[in-house]
Short mmCIF file of C-alpha atoms and ligand atoms in Angstrom, two decimals:
data_model
loop_
_atom_site.label_atom_id
_atom_site.label_comp_id
_atom_site.label_asym_id
_atom_site.label_seq_id
_atom_site.Cartn_x
_atom_site.Cartn_y
_atom_site.Cartn_z
CA UNK A 1 17.47 11.64 9.20
CA UNK A 2 15.88 10.28 6.05
CA UNK A 3 12.70 8.26 6.65
CA UNK A 4 10.58 6.50 4.00
CA UNK A 5 7.56 4.34 5.54
CA UNK A 6 5.90 3.04 2.50
CA UNK A 7 7.82 0.69 -0.14
CA UNK A 8 6.95 -2.68 -1.80
CA UNK A 9 9.05 -5.61 -2.83
CA UNK A 10 8.42 -8.26 -5.41
CA UNK A 11 6.61 -10.48 -2.51
CA UNK A 12 3.72 -8.36 -3.87
CA UNK A 13 3.64 -5.76 -6.90
CA UNK A 14 7.43 -4.23 -6.53
CA UNK A 15 10.42 -5.64 -8.36
CA UNK A 16 13.15 -5.80 -5.82
CA UNK A 17 13.45 -8.65 -3.18
CA UNK A 18 13.30 -7.46 0.11
CA UNK A 19 17.09 -7.42 0.54
CA UNK A 20 17.59 -5.56 -2.63
CA UNK A 21 15.22 -3.06 -1.40
CA UNK A 22 17.06 -2.26 1.53
CA UNK A 23 20.52 -2.27 -0.24
CA UNK A 24 18.74 0.57 -2.37
CA UNK A 25 17.59 2.39 0.70
CA UNK A 26 20.97 2.41 1.99
CA UNK A 27 22.19 3.82 -1.45
CA UNK A 28 19.65 6.20 -1.60
CA UNK A 29 20.75 7.58 2.04
CA UNK A 30 17.92 6.46 3.94
CA UNK A 31 18.25 5.81 7.84
CA UNK A 32 14.64 4.10 8.17
CA UNK A 33 12.38 2.34 5.75
CA UNK A 34 9.00 0.29 6.41
CA UNK A 35 8.25 -2.59 4.20
CA UNK A 36 4.45 -2.26 3.53
CA UNK A 37 3.66 -4.86 0.75
CA UNK A 38 -0.21 -5.32 -0.16
CA UNK A 39 -2.06 -7.66 2.40
CA UNK A 40 0.93 -10.18 3.55
CA UNK A 41 4.02 -9.94 5.77
CA UNK A 42 5.68 -12.30 3.80
CA UNK A 43 8.84 -10.24 3.05
CA UNK A 44 9.14 -8.49 6.42
CA UNK A 45 11.58 -11.11 8.15
CA UNK A 46 14.00 -10.95 5.19
CA UNK A 47 13.92 -7.01 5.18
CA UNK A 48 14.40 -6.71 9.10
CA UNK A 49 17.49 -9.29 8.69
CA UNK A 50 18.94 -7.43 5.75
CA UNK A 51 18.39 -4.11 7.66
CA UNK A 52 20.46 -5.35 10.53
CA UNK A 53 23.37 -6.52 8.33
CA UNK A 54 23.36 -3.24 6.04
CA UNK A 55 22.68 -0.70 8.69
CA UNK A 56 19.12 0.72 7.70
CA UNK A 57 16.44 0.54 10.38
CA UNK A 58 13.48 -1.44 9.03
CA UNK A 59 10.03 -1.19 10.57
CA UNK A 60 7.81 -3.99 10.32
CA UNK A 61 4.68 -2.79 7.88
CA UNK A 62 1.74 -3.70 5.85
CA UNK A 63 -0.86 -2.11 3.30
CA UNK A 64 -4.26 -3.55 4.00
CA UNK A 65 -6.82 -3.27 1.25
CA UNK A 66 -9.97 -2.03 2.62
CA UNK A 67 -13.47 -0.45 1.37
CA UNK A 68 -15.52 2.35 2.60
CA UNK A 69 -18.53 3.29 0.48
CA UNK A 70 -17.81 1.33 -2.39
CA UNK A 71 -14.49 2.84 -2.61
CA UNK A 72 -11.02 0.96 -2.36
CA UNK A 73 -9.11 2.48 0.64
CA UNK A 74 -5.74 1.60 1.56
CA UNK A 75 -4.65 1.50 5.19
CA UNK A 76 -0.86 1.23 6.34
CA UNK A 77 -0.17 -0.80 9.47
CA UNK A 78 3.23 -0.49 11.55
CA UNK A 79 4.73 -2.59 14.16
CA UNK A 80 2.15 -5.16 14.06
CA UNK A 81 2.65 -8.62 15.36
CA UNK A 82 2.76 -10.73 12.02
CA UNK A 83 1.63 -13.69 13.93
CA UNK A 84 -1.80 -11.98 15.10
CA UNK A 85 -4.41 -14.68 14.42
CA UNK A 86 -7.41 -12.26 13.72
CA UNK A 87 -5.57 -10.05 11.24
CA UNK A 88 -3.69 -13.12 9.29
CA UNK A 89 -7.13 -14.46 8.88
CA UNK A 90 -8.55 -11.26 7.31
CA UNK A 91 -5.23 -11.11 5.24
CA UNK A 92 -5.65 -14.65 3.92
CA UNK A 93 -9.18 -13.72 2.92
CA UNK A 94 -8.02 -10.67 0.87
CA UNK A 95 -5.24 -12.57 -0.90
CA UNK A 96 -7.72 -15.51 -1.94
CA UNK A 97 -10.12 -13.00 -3.24
CA UNK A 98 -7.29 -10.99 -5.05
CA UNK A 99 -6.41 -14.10 -6.95
CA UNK A 100 -9.38 -15.71 -7.39
CA UNK A 101 -10.66 -13.04 -9.83
CA UNK A 102 -7.83 -13.47 -12.09
CA UNK A 103 -9.77 -15.73 -14.66
CA UNK A 104 -12.75 -13.32 -14.69
CA UNK A 105 -10.59 -10.62 -15.37
CA UNK A 106 -8.98 -12.42 -18.16
CA UNK A 107 -12.19 -13.23 -19.84
CA UNK A 108 -13.21 -9.31 -19.48
CA UNK A 109 -10.26 -8.67 -21.34
CA UNK A 110 -10.94 -11.02 -23.85
CA UNK A 111 -14.17 -9.40 -24.58
CA UNK A 112 -12.18 -6.09 -25.11
CA UNK A 113 -10.18 -7.98 -27.73
CA UNK A 114 -7.27 -8.26 -25.37
CA UNK A 115 -5.70 -11.95 -25.18
CA UNK A 116 -3.98 -12.20 -22.02
CA UNK A 117 -4.04 -15.84 -20.44
CA UNK A 118 -3.73 -16.79 -16.74
CA UNK A 119 -0.69 -18.65 -17.33
CA UNK A 120 0.83 -15.48 -18.73
CA UNK A 121 -0.07 -13.58 -15.62
CA UNK A 122 1.37 -16.20 -13.42
CA UNK A 123 4.58 -16.40 -15.29
CA UNK A 124 5.25 -12.48 -15.06
CA UNK A 125 4.26 -12.96 -11.25
CA UNK A 126 7.05 -15.22 -10.72
CA UNK A 127 5.69 -16.94 -7.88
CA UNK A 128 4.74 -13.87 -5.77
CA UNK A 129 2.23 -14.78 -3.21
CA UNK A 130 -0.26 -12.19 -3.83
CA UNK A 131 -1.06 -11.65 -7.66
CA UNK A 132 -3.08 -8.86 -8.48
CA UNK A 133 -3.85 -6.09 -11.28
CA UNK A 134 -0.18 -4.76 -11.48
CA UNK A 135 0.74 -8.41 -12.72
CA UNK A 136 -1.85 -8.54 -15.15
CA UNK A 137 -0.74 -5.19 -16.31
CA UNK A 138 2.75 -6.60 -16.65
CA UNK A 139 1.64 -9.62 -18.76
CA UNK A 140 -0.05 -7.11 -21.15
CA UNK A 141 3.16 -4.92 -21.21
CA UNK A 142 5.41 -8.13 -21.90
CA UNK A 143 3.07 -8.82 -24.79
CA UNK A 144 3.52 -5.34 -26.19
CA UNK A 145 -0.42 -4.52 -25.91
CA UNK A 146 0.27 -1.38 -23.70
CA UNK A 147 3.14 0.49 -23.20
CA UNK A 148 3.50 0.41 -19.24
CA UNK A 149 1.41 -0.55 -16.36
CA UNK A 150 -0.11 2.92 -16.23
CA UNK A 151 -1.62 2.33 -19.58
CA UNK A 152 -2.86 -0.87 -18.61
CA UNK A 153 -4.53 0.51 -15.81
CA UNK A 154 -5.99 3.79 -17.62
CA UNK A 155 -7.59 1.71 -20.38
CA UNK A 156 -8.60 -1.40 -18.61
CA UNK A 157 -7.93 -2.23 -14.89
CA UNK A 158 -8.66 0.77 -13.09
CA UNK A 159 -11.99 0.65 -10.88
CA UNK A 160 -14.05 2.52 -13.36
CA UNK A 161 -12.62 0.59 -16.38
CA UNK A 162 -14.01 -2.52 -18.17
CA UNK A 163 -11.81 -5.48 -17.02
CA UNK A 164 -12.45 -4.11 -13.19
CA UNK A 165 -13.55 -6.98 -11.06
CA UNK A 166 -13.89 -6.00 -7.46
CA UNK A 167 -12.82 -8.28 -4.76
CA UNK A 168 -13.06 -8.76 -0.83
CA UNK A 169 -11.72 -6.01 1.18
CA UNK A 170 -11.76 -5.40 4.79
CA UNK A 171 -14.22 -2.80 5.98
CA UNK A 172 -12.01 0.25 7.22
CA UNK A 173 -13.19 0.84 10.54
CA UNK A 174 -12.69 -3.05 11.12
CA UNK A 175 -9.20 -2.80 9.49
CA UNK A 176 -8.10 0.09 11.98
CA UNK A 177 -9.23 -2.33 14.99
CA UNK A 178 -7.41 -5.48 13.51
CA UNK A 179 -4.19 -3.30 13.35
CA UNK A 180 -4.76 -2.01 17.05
CA UNK A 181 -5.42 -5.70 17.91
CA UNK A 182 -2.17 -6.69 16.65
CA UNK A 183 -0.56 -4.04 18.55
CA UNK A 184 0.17 -1.87 15.61
CA UNK A 185 -0.36 1.66 14.56
CA UNK A 186 -2.77 2.83 11.71
CA UNK A 187 -2.17 5.50 9.01
CA UNK A 188 -4.34 6.06 5.90
CA UNK A 189 -2.29 5.71 2.85
CA UNK A 190 -2.61 8.28 0.44
CA UNK A 191 -6.19 9.35 1.52
CA UNK A 192 -7.08 11.88 -1.22
CA UNK A 193 -5.41 9.98 -4.00
CA UNK A 194 -7.26 8.11 -6.59
CA UNK A 195 -11.00 8.55 -5.89
CA UNK A 196 -10.25 8.69 -1.90
CA UNK A 197 -11.19 12.23 -1.49
CA UNK A 198 -14.98 11.63 -2.12
CA UNK A 199 -15.13 9.15 0.55
CA UNK A 200 -12.30 10.21 3.02
CA UNK A 201 -13.80 13.53 3.70
CA UNK A 202 -12.70 15.53 6.52
CA UNK A 203 -15.74 14.78 8.58
CA UNK A 204 -15.00 11.03 7.97
CA UNK A 205 -11.56 11.21 8.86
CA UNK A 206 -12.66 12.86 12.09
CA UNK A 207 -15.11 10.13 12.84
CA UNK A 208 -12.45 7.40 12.35
CA UNK A 209 -10.21 9.34 14.52
CA UNK A 210 -12.73 9.41 17.22
CA UNK A 211 -14.47 6.13 17.10
CA UNK A 212 -11.49 3.92 16.00
CA UNK A 213 -8.56 5.96 17.05
CA UNK A 214 -7.03 6.10 13.58
CA UNK A 215 -3.31 7.05 14.37
CA UNK A 216 -2.25 8.92 11.17
CA UNK A 217 -2.68 9.95 7.67
CA UNK A 218 0.11 9.99 4.97
CA UNK A 219 0.07 13.47 3.67
CA UNK A 220 3.17 13.62 1.40
CA UNK A 221 2.71 11.33 -1.51
CA UNK A 222 2.79 11.22 -5.23
CA UNK A 223 -0.90 11.16 -5.46
CA UNK A 224 -1.32 14.29 -3.77
CA UNK A 225 -0.61 17.45 -5.45
CA UNK A 226 1.06 20.61 -3.60
CA UNK A 227 -2.23 21.91 -2.31
CA UNK A 228 -3.70 18.76 -1.15
CA UNK A 229 -0.39 17.88 0.68
CA UNK A 230 -0.75 21.18 2.63
CA UNK A 231 -4.69 20.75 3.25
CA UNK A 232 -4.09 17.37 4.66
CA UNK A 233 -1.23 18.53 6.57
CA UNK A 234 -3.23 20.99 8.28
CA UNK A 235 -6.29 18.74 8.94
CA UNK A 236 -3.86 15.98 10.39
CA UNK A 237 -2.59 18.80 12.98
CA UNK A 238 -6.22 19.72 13.78
CA UNK A 239 -7.13 16.08 14.58
CA UNK A 240 -3.83 15.33 16.40
CA UNK A 241 -2.67 12.75 13.84
CA UNK A 242 0.63 11.79 12.83
CA UNK A 243 1.66 12.97 9.47
CA UNK A 244 3.97 11.21 7.23
CA UNK A 245 5.32 10.99 3.91
CA UNK A 246 6.70 8.15 1.71
CA UNK A 247 7.58 7.03 -1.62
CA UNK A 248 5.45 4.34 -2.35
CA UNK A 249 8.32 2.61 -4.17
CA UNK A 250 7.63 -0.12 -6.31
CA UNK A 251 10.85 -0.56 -8.04
CA UNK A 252 11.53 -0.41 -11.91
CA UNK A 253 7.79 -0.82 -12.96
CA UNK A 254 6.93 2.85 -11.52
CA UNK A 255 9.87 5.07 -12.15
CA UNK A 256 8.09 8.11 -10.67
CA UNK A 257 8.21 6.76 -7.14
CA UNK A 258 12.11 6.67 -6.44
CA UNK A 259 13.05 5.78 -2.65
CA UNK A 260 12.88 8.99 -0.68
CA UNK A 261 10.98 10.92 -3.23
CA UNK A 262 9.00 12.07 -0.28
CA UNK A 263 9.68 11.31 3.47
CA UNK A 264 8.82 11.59 7.17
CA UNK A 265 9.77 14.20 9.58
CA UNK A 266 11.97 12.74 12.52
CA UNK A 267 9.46 14.24 14.77
CA UNK A 268 6.49 12.04 13.25
CA UNK A 269 8.52 9.09 13.20
CA UNK A 270 9.45 9.19 17.01
CA UNK A 271 5.72 9.61 17.82
CA UNK A 272 4.92 6.42 15.71
CA UNK A 273 7.56 4.49 17.24
CA UNK A 274 6.26 5.60 20.80
CA UNK A 275 2.75 4.86 19.86
CA UNK A 276 3.85 1.14 18.70
CA UNK A 277 5.65 0.79 21.86
CA UNK A 278 2.90 1.75 24.06
CA UNK A 279 0.56 -0.69 22.53
CA UNK A 280 3.10 -3.37 22.76
CA UNK A 281 4.26 -3.67 19.05
CA UNK A 282 7.58 -4.12 17.58
CA UNK A 283 9.38 -0.74 16.50
P1 LIG B 301 -5.19 -5.28 -6.96
O1 LIG B 301 -4.58 -5.42 -5.58
O2 LIG B 301 -5.06 -6.38 -7.73
O3 LIG B 301 -6.64 -4.39 -6.63
O4 LIG B 301 -4.32 -4.02 -7.31
C1 LIG B 301 -3.94 -2.65 -6.77
C2 LIG B 301 -2.70 -2.30 -7.02
O5 LIG B 301 -2.49 -1.98 -8.26
C3 LIG B 301 -2.30 -1.05 -6.14
O6 LIG B 301 -1.89 -1.45 -4.93
C4 LIG B 301 -1.46 -0.13 -6.82
O7 LIG B 301 -0.03 -0.53 -6.97
C5 LIG B 301 -2.04 -0.48 -8.27
N1 LIG B 301 -3.08 0.31 -8.78
C6 LIG B 301 -4.20 0.41 -8.59
N2 LIG B 301 -4.65 1.57 -9.11
C7 LIG B 301 -3.94 1.90 -10.11
C8 LIG B 301 -3.87 2.95 -11.06
N3 LIG B 301 -4.93 3.82 -11.37
N4 LIG B 301 -2.80 3.27 -11.90
C9 LIG B 301 -1.76 2.37 -11.69
N5 LIG B 301 -1.52 1.50 -10.71
C10 LIG B 301 -2.73 1.20 -10.00
MN1 LIG B 302 0.99 -1.63 -5.23
MN1 LIG B 303 -1.85 2.33 -2.08
MN1 LIG B 304 1.58 1.19 -1.75
#
């Protein structure tokens, strides 16, 4: 059984429609995928429908933008009730904050001698309901300012770079509680990738497990080297956490993240499903 629990569609910063994503998952020999777009469930209904038609099990998912100690942390939610009110109110705040900072980002880029207009960003985003830095990066690529998204982040858009503008995100403990209130299961995304390691130390993960009932951690991910994956796997075992693995697929824009390049073991998936069902969520 091949299981990939972290993927994006063009509803946020991927490049495939949810349907195309499911077709590619089928082609890649995957039995189960979760669609985990950033801060929105907008693509889920289409993905579930396509999954039934094509014969790939699709799990309802989301990747929440959270914060802890001034650092941006991502949390995966699985099996949530997509209509849950408290969760949706927070998601709306995050999405508005994500888009509202675009003019400020454009003006900071201009200060750096980079001309990218809001219209150009909107045009490459092609109506995506949640527009963020990846779309700003795409506009820069389209104008030939940088060669790819990664260069745009490395030079201008990453958290410690000149055009970075912070935005509203959910405090991590509160985000775990919200996922649970929505009957879902909460898994830390790539906890030791991109600066996460400094704030998500082993004692902090232990505290989140004890105080908020964190359910799992994503151990096998492109942003973790081999040793990091092993250390996280061991830490998760010690804390009784579900340990997942996934591609974090974004379509054509990030070719290093092919569907199924990392996968979740069947036993971990079954434990995840059992927890979702025990909470009354959908799996
Ligand atoms: P935003 O929601 O506008 O803050 O952008 C966050 C998204 O940008 C993440 O979900 C990633 O897909 C992407 N991203 C963030 N940091 C980097 C980075 N250093 N390199 C490449 N992509 C990144
Ligand atoms: Mn992304
Ligand atoms: Mn992420
Ligand atoms: Mn992701």
